[in-house]
Coordinates of C-alpha atoms in Angstrom, one line a residue:
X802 CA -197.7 14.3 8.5
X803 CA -198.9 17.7 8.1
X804 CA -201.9 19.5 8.8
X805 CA -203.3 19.2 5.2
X806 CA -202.4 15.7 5.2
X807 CA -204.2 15.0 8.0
X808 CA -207.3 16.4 7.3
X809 CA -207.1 14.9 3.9
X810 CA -207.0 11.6 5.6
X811 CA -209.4 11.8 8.2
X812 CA -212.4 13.6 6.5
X813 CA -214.5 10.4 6.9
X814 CA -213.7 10.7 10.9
X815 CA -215.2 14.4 10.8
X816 CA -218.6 13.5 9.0
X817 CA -218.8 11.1 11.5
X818 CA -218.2 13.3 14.4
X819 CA -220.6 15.7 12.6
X820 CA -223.7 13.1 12.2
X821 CA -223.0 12.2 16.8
X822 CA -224.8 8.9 17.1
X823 CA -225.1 5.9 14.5
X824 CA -228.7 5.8 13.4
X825 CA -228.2 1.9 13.9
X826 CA -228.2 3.1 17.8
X827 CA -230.7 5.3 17.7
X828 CA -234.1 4.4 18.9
X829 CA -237.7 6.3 18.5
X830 CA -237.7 9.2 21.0
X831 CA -240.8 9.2 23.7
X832 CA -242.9 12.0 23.0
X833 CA -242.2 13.9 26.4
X834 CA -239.5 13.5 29.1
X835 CA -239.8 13.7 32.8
X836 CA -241.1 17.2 32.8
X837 CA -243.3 16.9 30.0
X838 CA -241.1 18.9 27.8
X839 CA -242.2 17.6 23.8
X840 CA -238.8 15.9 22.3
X841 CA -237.7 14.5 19.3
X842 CA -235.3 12.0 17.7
X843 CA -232.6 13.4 16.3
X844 CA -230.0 12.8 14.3
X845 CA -227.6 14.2 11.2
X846 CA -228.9 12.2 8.7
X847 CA -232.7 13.4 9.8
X848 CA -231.6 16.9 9.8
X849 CA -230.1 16.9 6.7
X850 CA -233.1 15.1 5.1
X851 CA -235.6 17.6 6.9
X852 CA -233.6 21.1 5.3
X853 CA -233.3 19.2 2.0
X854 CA -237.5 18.8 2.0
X855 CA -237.6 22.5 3.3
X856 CA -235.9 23.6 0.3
X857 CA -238.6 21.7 -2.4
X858 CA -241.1 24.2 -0.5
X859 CA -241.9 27.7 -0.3
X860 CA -239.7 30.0 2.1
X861 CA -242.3 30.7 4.6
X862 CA -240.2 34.2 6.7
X863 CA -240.1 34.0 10.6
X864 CA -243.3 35.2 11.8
X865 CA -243.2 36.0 15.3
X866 CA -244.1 39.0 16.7
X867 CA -242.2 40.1 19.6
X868 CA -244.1 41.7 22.6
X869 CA -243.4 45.7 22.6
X870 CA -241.0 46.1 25.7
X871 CA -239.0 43.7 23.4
X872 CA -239.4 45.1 19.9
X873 CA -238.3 48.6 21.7
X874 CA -234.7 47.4 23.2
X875 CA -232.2 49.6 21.1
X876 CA -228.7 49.2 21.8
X877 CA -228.3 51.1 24.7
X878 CA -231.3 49.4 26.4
X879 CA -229.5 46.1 25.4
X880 CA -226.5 46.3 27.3
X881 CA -228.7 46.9 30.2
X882 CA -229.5 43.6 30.6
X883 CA -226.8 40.5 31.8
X884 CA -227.4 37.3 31.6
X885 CA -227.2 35.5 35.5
X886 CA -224.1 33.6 35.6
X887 CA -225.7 31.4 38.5
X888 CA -228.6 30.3 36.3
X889 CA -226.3 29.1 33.4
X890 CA -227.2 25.4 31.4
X891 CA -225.1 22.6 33.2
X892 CA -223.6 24.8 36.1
X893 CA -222.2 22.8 38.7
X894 CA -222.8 19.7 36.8
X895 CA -218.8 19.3 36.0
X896 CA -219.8 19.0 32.4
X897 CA -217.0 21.3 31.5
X898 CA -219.1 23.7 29.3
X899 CA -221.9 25.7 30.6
X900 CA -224.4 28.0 28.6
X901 CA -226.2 31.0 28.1
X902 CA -228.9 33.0 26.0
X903 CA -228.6 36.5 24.7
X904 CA -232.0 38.2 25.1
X905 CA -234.5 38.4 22.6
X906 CA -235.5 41.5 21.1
X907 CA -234.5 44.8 19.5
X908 CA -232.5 44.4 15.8
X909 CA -232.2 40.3 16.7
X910 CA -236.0 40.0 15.7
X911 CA -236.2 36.4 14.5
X912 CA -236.4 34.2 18.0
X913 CA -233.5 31.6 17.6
X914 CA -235.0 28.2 18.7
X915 CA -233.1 26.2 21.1
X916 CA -232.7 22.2 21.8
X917 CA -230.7 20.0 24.0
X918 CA -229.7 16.8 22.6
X919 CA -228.9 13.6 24.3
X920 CA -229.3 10.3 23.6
X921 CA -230.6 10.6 20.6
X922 CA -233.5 13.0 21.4
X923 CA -233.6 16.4 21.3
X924 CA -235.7 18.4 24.1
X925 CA -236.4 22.4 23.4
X926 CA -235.0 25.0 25.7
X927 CA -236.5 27.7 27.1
X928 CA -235.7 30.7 28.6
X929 CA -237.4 34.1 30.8
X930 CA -236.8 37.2 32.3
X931 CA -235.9 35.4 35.5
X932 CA -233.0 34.3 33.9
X933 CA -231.9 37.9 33.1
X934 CA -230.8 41.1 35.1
X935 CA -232.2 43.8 34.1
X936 CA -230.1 47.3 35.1
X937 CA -231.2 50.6 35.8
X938 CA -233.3 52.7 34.4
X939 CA -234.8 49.6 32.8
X940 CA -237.7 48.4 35.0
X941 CA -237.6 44.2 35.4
X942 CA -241.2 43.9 35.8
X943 CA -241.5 44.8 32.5
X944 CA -240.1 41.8 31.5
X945 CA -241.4 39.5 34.3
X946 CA -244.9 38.5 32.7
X947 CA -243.3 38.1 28.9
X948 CA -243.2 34.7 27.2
X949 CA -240.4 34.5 25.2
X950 CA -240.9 33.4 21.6
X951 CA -237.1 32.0 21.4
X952 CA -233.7 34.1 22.1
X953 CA -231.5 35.8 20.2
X954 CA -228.7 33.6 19.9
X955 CA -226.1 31.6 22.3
X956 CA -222.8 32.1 24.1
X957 CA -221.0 28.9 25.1
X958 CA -218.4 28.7 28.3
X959 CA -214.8 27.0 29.4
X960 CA -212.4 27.4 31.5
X961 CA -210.3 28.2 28.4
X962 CA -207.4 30.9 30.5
X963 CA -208.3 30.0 33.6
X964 CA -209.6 26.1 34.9
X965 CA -211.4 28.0 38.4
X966 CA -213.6 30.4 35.5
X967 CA -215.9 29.6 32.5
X968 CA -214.8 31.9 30.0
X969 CA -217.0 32.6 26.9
X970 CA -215.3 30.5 24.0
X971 CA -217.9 30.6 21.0
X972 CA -221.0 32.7 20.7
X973 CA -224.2 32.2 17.6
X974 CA -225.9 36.0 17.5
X975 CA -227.3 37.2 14.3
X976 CA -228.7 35.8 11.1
X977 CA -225.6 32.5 10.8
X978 CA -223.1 34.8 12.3
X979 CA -220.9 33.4 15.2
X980 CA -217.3 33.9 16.2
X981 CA -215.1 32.2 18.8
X982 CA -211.6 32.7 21.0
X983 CA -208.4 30.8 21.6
X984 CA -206.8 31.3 25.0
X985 CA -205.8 34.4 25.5
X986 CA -207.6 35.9 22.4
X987 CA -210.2 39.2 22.8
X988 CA -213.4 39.0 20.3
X989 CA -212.3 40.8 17.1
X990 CA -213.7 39.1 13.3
X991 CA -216.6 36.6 12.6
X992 CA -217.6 34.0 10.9
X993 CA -221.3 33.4 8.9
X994 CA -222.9 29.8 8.0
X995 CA -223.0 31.5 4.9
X996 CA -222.7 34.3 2.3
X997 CA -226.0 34.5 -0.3
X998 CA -224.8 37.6 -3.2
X999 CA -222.6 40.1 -1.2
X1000 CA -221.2 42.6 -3.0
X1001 CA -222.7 41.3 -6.2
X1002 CA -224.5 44.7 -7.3
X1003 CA -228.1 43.8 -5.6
X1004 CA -229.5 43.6 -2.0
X1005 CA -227.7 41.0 0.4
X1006 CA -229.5 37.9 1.0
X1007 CA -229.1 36.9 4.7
X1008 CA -229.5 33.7 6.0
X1009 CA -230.7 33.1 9.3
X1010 CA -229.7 29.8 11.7
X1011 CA -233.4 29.2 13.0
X1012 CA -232.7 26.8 15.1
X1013 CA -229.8 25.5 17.7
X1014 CA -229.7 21.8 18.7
X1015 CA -227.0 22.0 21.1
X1016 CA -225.1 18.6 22.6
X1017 CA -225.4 18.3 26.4
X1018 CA -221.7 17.9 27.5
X1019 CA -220.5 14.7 28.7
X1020 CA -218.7 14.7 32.1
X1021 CA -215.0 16.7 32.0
X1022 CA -216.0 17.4 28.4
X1023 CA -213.3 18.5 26.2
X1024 CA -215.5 19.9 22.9
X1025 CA -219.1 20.0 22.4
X1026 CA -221.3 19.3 19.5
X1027 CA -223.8 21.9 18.0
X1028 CA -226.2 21.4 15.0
X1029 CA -228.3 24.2 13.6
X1030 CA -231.0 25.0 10.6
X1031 CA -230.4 27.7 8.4
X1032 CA -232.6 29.2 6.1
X1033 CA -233.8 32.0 4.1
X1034 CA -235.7 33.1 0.6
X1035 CA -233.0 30.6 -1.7
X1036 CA -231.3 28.8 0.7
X1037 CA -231.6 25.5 3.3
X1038 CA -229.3 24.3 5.2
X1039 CA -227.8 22.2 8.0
X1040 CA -224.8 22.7 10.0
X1041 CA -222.5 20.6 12.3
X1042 CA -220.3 22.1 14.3
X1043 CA -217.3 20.1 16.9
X1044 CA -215.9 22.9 18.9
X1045 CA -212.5 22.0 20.7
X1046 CA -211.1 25.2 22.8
X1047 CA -207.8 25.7 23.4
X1048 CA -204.7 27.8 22.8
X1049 CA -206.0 27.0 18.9
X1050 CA -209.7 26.8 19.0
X1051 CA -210.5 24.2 16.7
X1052 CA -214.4 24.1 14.9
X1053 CA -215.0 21.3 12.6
X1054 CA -217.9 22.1 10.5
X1055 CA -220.2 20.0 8.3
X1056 CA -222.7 21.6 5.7
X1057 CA -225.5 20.5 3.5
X1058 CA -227.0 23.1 1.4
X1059 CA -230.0 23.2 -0.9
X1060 CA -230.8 26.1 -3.0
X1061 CA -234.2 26.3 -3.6
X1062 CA -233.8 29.5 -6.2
X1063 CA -230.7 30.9 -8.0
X1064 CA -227.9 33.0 -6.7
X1065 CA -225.3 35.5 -8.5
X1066 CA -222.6 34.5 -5.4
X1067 CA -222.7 31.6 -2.5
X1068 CA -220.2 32.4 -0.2
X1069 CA -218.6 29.2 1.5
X1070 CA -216.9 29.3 4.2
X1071 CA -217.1 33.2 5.3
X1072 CA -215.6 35.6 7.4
X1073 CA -216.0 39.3 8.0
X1074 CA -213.8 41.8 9.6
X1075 CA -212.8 45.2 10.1
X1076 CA -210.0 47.2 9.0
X1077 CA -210.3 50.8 9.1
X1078 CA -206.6 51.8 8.6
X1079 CA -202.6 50.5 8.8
X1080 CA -198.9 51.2 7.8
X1081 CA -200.4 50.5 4.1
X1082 CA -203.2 53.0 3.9
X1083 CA -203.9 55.8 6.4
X1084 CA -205.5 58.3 3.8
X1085 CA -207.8 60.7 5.6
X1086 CA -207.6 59.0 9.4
X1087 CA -206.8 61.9 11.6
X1088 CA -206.0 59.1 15.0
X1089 CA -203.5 58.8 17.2
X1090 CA -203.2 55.1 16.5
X1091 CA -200.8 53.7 13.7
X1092 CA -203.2 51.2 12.9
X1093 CA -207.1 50.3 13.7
X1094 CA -207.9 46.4 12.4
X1095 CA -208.9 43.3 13.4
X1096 CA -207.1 41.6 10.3
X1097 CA -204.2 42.6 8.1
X1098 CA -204.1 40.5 5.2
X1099 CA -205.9 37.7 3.5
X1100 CA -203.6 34.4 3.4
X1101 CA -204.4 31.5 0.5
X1102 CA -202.7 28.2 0.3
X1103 CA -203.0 27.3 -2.8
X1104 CA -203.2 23.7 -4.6
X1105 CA -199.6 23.4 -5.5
X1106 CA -197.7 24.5 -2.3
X1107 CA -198.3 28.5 -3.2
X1108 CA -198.8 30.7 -0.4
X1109 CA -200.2 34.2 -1.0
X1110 CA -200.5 37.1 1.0
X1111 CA -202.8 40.3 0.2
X1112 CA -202.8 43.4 2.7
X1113 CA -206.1 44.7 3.4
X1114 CA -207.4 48.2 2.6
X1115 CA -209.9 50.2 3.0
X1116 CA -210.5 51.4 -0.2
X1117 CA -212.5 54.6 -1.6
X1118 CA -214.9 52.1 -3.4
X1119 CA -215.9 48.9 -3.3
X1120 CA -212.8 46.6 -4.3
X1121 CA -213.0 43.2 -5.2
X1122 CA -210.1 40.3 -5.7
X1123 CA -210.6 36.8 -6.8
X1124 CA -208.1 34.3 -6.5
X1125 CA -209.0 31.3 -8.8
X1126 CA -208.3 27.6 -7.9
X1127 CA -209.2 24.1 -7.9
X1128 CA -209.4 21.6 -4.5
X1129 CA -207.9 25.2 -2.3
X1130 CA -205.4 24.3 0.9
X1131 CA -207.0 26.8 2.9
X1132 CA -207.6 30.5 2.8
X1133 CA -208.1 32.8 5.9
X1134 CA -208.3 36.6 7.6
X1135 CA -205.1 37.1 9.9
X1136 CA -204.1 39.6 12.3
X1137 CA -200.1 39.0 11.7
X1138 CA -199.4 42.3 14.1
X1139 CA -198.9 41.7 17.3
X1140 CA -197.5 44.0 18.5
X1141 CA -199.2 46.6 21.3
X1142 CA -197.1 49.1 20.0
X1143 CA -198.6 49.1 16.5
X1144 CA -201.8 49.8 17.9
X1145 CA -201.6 52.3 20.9
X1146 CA -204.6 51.0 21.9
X1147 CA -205.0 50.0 25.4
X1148 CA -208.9 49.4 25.5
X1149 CA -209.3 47.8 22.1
X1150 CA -206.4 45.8 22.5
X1151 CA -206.1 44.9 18.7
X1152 CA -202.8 42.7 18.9
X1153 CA -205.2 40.1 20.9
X1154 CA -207.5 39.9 17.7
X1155 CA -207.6 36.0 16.6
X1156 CA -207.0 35.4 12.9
X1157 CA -209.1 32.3 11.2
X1158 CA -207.6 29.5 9.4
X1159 CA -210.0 27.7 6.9
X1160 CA -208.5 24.4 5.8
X1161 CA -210.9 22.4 3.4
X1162 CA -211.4 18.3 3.9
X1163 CA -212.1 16.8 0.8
X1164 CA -211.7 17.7 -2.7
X1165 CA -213.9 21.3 -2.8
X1166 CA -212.7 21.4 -6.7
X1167 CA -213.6 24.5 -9.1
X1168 CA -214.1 28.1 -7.8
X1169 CA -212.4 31.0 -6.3
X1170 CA -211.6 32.6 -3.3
X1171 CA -213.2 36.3 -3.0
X1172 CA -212.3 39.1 -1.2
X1173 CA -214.3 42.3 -0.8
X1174 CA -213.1 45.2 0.9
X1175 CA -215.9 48.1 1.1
X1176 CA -215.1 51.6 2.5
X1177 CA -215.4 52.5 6.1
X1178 CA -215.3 55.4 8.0
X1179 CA -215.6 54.1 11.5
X1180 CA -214.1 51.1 13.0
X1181 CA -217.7 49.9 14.1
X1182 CA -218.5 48.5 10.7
X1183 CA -217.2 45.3 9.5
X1184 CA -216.3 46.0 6.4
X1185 CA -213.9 42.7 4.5
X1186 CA -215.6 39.6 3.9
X1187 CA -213.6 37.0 2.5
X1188 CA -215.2 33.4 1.3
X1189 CA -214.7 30.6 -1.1
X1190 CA -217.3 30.7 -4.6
X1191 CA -217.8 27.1 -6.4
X1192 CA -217.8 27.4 -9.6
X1193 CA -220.8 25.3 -10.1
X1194 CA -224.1 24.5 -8.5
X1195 CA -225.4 28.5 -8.0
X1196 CA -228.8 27.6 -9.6
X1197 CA -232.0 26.0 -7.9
X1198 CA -232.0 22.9 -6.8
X1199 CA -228.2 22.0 -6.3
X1200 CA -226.8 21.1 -3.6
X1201 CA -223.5 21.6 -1.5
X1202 CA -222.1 19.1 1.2
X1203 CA -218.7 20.4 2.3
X1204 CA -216.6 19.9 5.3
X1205 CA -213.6 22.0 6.5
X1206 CA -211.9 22.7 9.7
X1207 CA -211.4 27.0 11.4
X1208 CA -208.9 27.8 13.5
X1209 CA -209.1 30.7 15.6
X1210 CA -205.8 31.7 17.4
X1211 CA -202.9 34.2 17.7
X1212 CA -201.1 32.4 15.6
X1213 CA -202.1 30.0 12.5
X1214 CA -199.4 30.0 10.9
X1215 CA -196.4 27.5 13.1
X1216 CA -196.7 25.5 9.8
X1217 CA -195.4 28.0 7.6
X1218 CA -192.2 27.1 6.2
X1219 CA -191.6 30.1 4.0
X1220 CA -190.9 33.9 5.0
X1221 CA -193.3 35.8 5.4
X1222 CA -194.5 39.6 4.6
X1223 CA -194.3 41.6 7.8
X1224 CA -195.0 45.0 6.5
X1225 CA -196.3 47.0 3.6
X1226 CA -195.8 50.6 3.1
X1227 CA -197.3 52.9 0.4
X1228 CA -196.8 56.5 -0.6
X1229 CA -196.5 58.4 -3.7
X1230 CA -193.8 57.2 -6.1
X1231 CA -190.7 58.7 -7.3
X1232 CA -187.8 60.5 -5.0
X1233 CA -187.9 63.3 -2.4
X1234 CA -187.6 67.2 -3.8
X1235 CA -189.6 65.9 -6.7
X1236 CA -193.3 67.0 -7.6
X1237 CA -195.3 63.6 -7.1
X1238 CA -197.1 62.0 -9.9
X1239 CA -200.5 61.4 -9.2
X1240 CA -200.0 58.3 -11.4
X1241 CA -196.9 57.0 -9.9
X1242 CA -196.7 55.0 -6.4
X1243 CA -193.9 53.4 -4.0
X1244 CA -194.5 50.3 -2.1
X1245 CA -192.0 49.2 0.2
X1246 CA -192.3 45.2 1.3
X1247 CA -190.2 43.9 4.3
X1248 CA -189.9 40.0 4.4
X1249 CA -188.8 38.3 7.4
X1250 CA -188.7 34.3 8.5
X1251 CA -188.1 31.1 7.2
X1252 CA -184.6 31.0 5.8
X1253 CA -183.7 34.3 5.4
X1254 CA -181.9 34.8 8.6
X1255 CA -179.3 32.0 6.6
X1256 CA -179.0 34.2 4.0
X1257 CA -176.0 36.7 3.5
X1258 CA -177.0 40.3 1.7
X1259 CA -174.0 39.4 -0.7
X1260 CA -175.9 35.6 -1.9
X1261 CA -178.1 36.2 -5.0
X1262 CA -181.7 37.1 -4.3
X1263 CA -183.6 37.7 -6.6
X1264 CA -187.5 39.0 -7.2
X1265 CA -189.6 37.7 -9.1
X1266 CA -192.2 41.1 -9.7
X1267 CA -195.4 40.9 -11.6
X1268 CA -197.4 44.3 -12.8
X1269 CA -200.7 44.2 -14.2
X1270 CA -202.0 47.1 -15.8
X1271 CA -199.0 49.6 -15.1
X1272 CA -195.2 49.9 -15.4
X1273 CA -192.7 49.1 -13.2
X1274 CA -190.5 51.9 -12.8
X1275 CA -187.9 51.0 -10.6
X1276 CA -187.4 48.1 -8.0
X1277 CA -184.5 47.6 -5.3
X1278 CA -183.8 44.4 -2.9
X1279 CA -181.5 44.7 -0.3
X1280 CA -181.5 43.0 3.1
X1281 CA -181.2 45.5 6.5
X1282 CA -178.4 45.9 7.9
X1283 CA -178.1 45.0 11.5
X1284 CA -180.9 42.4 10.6
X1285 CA -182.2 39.3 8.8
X1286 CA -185.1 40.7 7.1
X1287 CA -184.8 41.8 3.6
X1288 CA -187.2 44.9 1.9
X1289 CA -188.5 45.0 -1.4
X1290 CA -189.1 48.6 -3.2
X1291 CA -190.7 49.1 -6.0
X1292 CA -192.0 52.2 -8.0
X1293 CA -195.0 51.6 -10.2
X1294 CA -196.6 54.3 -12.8
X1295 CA -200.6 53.3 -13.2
X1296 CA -201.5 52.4 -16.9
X1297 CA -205.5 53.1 -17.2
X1298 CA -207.7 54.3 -14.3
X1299 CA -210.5 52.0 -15.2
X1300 CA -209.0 49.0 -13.9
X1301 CA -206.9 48.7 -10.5
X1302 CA -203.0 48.1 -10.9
X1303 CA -202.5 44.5 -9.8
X1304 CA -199.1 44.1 -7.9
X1305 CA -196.8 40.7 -7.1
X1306 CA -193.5 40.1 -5.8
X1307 CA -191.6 37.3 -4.0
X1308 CA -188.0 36.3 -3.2
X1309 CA -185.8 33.5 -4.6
X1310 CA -182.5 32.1 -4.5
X1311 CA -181.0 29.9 -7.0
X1312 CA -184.7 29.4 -8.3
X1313 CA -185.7 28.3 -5.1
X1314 CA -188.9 30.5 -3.2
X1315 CA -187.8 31.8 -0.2
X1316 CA -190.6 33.4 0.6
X1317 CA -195.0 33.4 0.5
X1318 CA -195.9 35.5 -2.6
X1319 CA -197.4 38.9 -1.9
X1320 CA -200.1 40.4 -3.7
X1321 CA -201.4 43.9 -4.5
X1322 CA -204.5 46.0 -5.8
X1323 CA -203.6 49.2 -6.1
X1324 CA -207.2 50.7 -6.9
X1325 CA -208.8 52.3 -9.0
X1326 CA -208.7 56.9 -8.8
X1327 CA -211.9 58.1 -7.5

C-alpha cells in the first residue's frame, strides 16, 4: 500500500487522534488543581464548538499591553536573552519531550496563552523572568518584578540526533507560524495555520494562534499532541496537531475553520520560504555562493498520478502560478540540492534545509494550488509562499474542516517512481558569436532517476514540450555521455510581454512517462 493509500484509509484514525480523549470518558473538570491553578475541561469537539461561536461574534483584537522594558526588546536585545535549559516543562520526568517559552515582547506583541492538558482538563501555564537569562548589557532586574501577560510562542524538545540531548524538534512563534526538523535537518522554511489574501492586491490578513493547549507527554513518549485557537478580523479556527519526530518528522494536523467575513484568498495548508538565487536565476547577485535558498521547486501530485515540478525564482515582480485540481495528492516546497558544494556555505549550511511534504486525507475536492514568488533582495526575507485555494466557501459564514499530514525531512520523495528534474539552467537564447535577442531564451533541463539509468541514448525518447504564449525555436534531447541522466534544451522566442511565457516538458518512451513533468514561467520584462 502506498503512502496515499494509507492516508486515504486511515483519515477516521487521524480525527480521532486529533480530538485525544472520547468525550464518553471525559468527566467535568474541578475548578482548580492542587495548586489552585483555574482548569478546564477540554476536549476537540469543545474547542471546535467554542471557535465556531467566536466566529458568530465580533473580532474583539488582543488587547494587552505589554510593560515598557518588554515593548522596547528589538532584535538585538532579543537574542540576549536564553531560555534556562534546567527550568524546562517535564525535565527529568522521562516524558521524552520537554518544553520551553520564547519571551514575550518586542515585534511578538500579542501574548500567546499557554495550557497543559491531561486527563481531560486543561491547566494554564505560566511563565517569568526567573525562567530566563538575561545577557549583558541587558540588566535582569529589569525583568525580575514583570508579570508576564502570556509568551511569545513555544519550542518543543527530543532527543531527535542524539537520545543523551533534547534537541528542539517543532517551534509555534509568530501570528500561526511554526516550523519543525527531521534528524539531522537545520531550520530553513515554515509553515502557517493559515493564509487570509496574500498576494491578492490588498493588505495581508494575519491570523494569530492565541492560544496553545499543549498535551503533557506520557512516559517514553514517542509524539505529542498540541491544540491551538486561531483567530483574527475574518477568521476562527481550531487546530490539532500529532507531532511524531524522526528521521521524517511527521505532523498530522486537523482544522476547523469559520469565516466570520469574506476573503479574496484562504490559503490552506501554507508554507513560506526563501529563495534568493540558484543555477536558474542569478540576475544581479554579486555572491560568492552558486546558490542561496531554502527550497528549489514546488512539487504537486496531482489527482491522476501526475507529478509536477516548478523551479523557484525570484522574480523582478510579483509572480503568481496556479495549478488547478480536484481532491490534490499532495503539493510541497523541497530543497532537492543537497549538495554542500552547490552552496559554499559553511555557516548557513543550506543542503541541511528540510523540504515539506503536504499529503491531503480525505477528498479536499475543487481548488488550486498557488504559488507566489515576490522579489527579494536579501536572503532574510521569506519571500515564496505556496498553499492550496478551495474553490468554494471564501464568503462569511462557511466553514472548512480539513485534515492532511506534513512531512519535514531531507528527503520526501523515496516514493517517487519517476525521474526526476535535477537542474535547470537559463540564459539568453540562440548560439554563441550571435547578438542575443532580448526576446529569445535557452533553458537547459537535466533529468536523472527512475528508469533512465535502463535506458540506452540510441532507444527512442521522446519530449513531450508545451509553450504558452511564445514559440519554440529549437529543442534537443540527448542523454550524457559517461552518464545516465539525460538533458533537455530548448530555445523559446517570447510572444507578448504582458503575459509570462509558460514552459513544459517531460520524457517518454514508447508513450510511457519516464519522468515527473516540469514546469516553467518565464516572466514577464520589467
Amino acid at each position: 500500500m502506498n503512502r496515499r493509500e494509507y492516508l486515504q484509509a486511515t483519515g477516521a484514525l487521524i480525527a480521532a487522534i486529533a480530538g485525544g480523549m472520547p468525550l464518553a470518558a471525559l468527566a467535568q473538570a474541578p475548578a482548580a488543581d492542587e495548586s489552585g491553578s483555574a482548569v478546564q475541561s477540554f476536549s476537540w469537539d469543545e474547542l471546535v464548538a467554542r471557535m465556531k461561536q467566536r466566529a458568530a461574534e465580533p473580532y474583539e483584537p488582543p488587547s494587552a499591553t505589554l510593560p515598557k522594558p518588554l515593548a522596547d526588546l528589538d532584535y538585538d536585545r532579543r537574542r540576549l536573552i536564553n531560555y534556562r535549559r534546567e527550568r524546562s516543562v517535564w525535565r527529568g520526568q522521562d516524558r521524552g519531550f520537554q518544553m520551553q517559552a520564547f519571551h514575550p515582547g518586542g515585534i511578538y506583541d500579542a501574548p500567546v496563552q499557554l495550557f497543559e492538558v491531561a486527563d481531560g482538563a486543561a491547566r494554564p501555564i505560566t511563565f517569568s523572568a526567573a525562567d530566563f537569562e538575561y545577557l549583558a548589557p541587558l540588566d535582569p532586574a529589569e525583568f525580575e518584578a514583570l508579570e508576564f501577560p502570556g509568551v511569545a510562542g513555544i519550542r518543543l524538545l527530543y532527543p531527535l540526533n542524539r537520545s543523551d540531548h533534547h534537541d528542539e524538534v517543532v517551534s509555534f512563534l509568530g501570528a500561526s507560524y511554526f516550523r519543525a526538523l527531521g534528524r539531522g535537518n537545520r531550520y530553513g522554511l515554515s509553515a502557517r495555520g493559515l493564509a487570509v489574501d496574500t498576494a491578492a492586491g490588498a493588505p495581508e490578513e494575519f491570523p494569530v494562534f492565541t492560544r496553545l493547549y499543549i498535551e503533557r507527554p506520557e512516559i517514553d513518549a514517542r509524539q505529542i499532541r498540541v491544540w491551538a485557537e486561531l483567530e483574527s478580523a475574518r477568521v476562527s479556527g481550531a487546530y490539532a496537531f500529532t507531532i511524531a519526530p524522526g528521521t521524517e518528522t511527521i505532523i498530522d494536523v486537523s482544522m476547523a475553520i469559520f469565516l466570520r467575513g469574506d476573503v479574496s484568498r484562504l490559503g490552506i495548508a501554507p508554507l513560506t520560504s526563501m529563495y534568493l538565487f540558484g543555477e536558474n536565476d542569478r540576475t544581479g547577485f554579486d555572491d560568492f555562493r552558486p546558490e542561496v535558498h531554502d527550497s528549489d521547486g514546488l512539487a504537486i501530485l496531482r489527482a491522476n498520478g501526475e507529478r509536477v515540478w516548478r523551479p523557484l525564482v525570484n522574480p523582478g515582480q510579483l509572480q503568481l502560478s496556479l495549478f488547478s485540481e480536484v481532491d490534490p495528492g499532495g503539493f510541497g516546497l523541497l530543497q532537492r540540492d543537497r549538495a554542500g558544494d552547490a552552496y559554499l556555505d559553511t555557516e548557513a549550511r543550506y543542503e541541511r534545509r528540510p523540504s515539506v511534504w503536504i499529503e491531503p486525507v480525505g477528498n479536499w475536492g475543487k481548488g488550486a494550488v498557488w504559488l507566489a514568488e515576490i522579489p527579494s533582495s536579501a536572503e532574510i526575507h521569506d519571500n515564496i509562499v505556496a498553499f492550496w485555494m478551495p474553490r468554494e466557501g471564501l464568503t462569511a459564514g462557511s466553514e472548512h474542516h480539513l485534515q492532511y499530514r506534513m512531512i519535514w525531512a531531507l528527503n520526501v520523495e523515496e516514493d517517487h517512481p519517476l525521474g526526476r528534474v535535477t537542474s535547470t539552467r537559463t540564459g539568453h537564447g540562440g548560439v554563441s558569436g550571435v547578438e542575443p535577442d532580448p526576446q529569445a531564451r535557452k533553458f537547459v533541463i537535466t533529468f536523472a532517476g527512475g528508469s533512465l539509468p535502463e535506458i540506452g541514448p540510441d532507444d527512442q525518447v521522446t519530449a513531450g514540450i508545451g509553450v504558452d504564449n511564445g514559440t519554440l525555436l529549437h529543442s534537443d534531447l540527448q542523454k550524457l555521455e559517461g552518464s545516465d541522466d539525460w538533458r533537455l534544451v530548448l530555445d523559446v522566442k517570447r510572444g507578448g510581454e504582458s503575459r509570462p511565457v509558460e514552459l513544459r516538458a517531460d520524457l517518454h518512451l514508447e508513450g510511457q512517462s519516464l519522468t515527473e513533468t516540469w514546469t516553467y514561467q518565464w516572466g514577464t520584462l520589467l
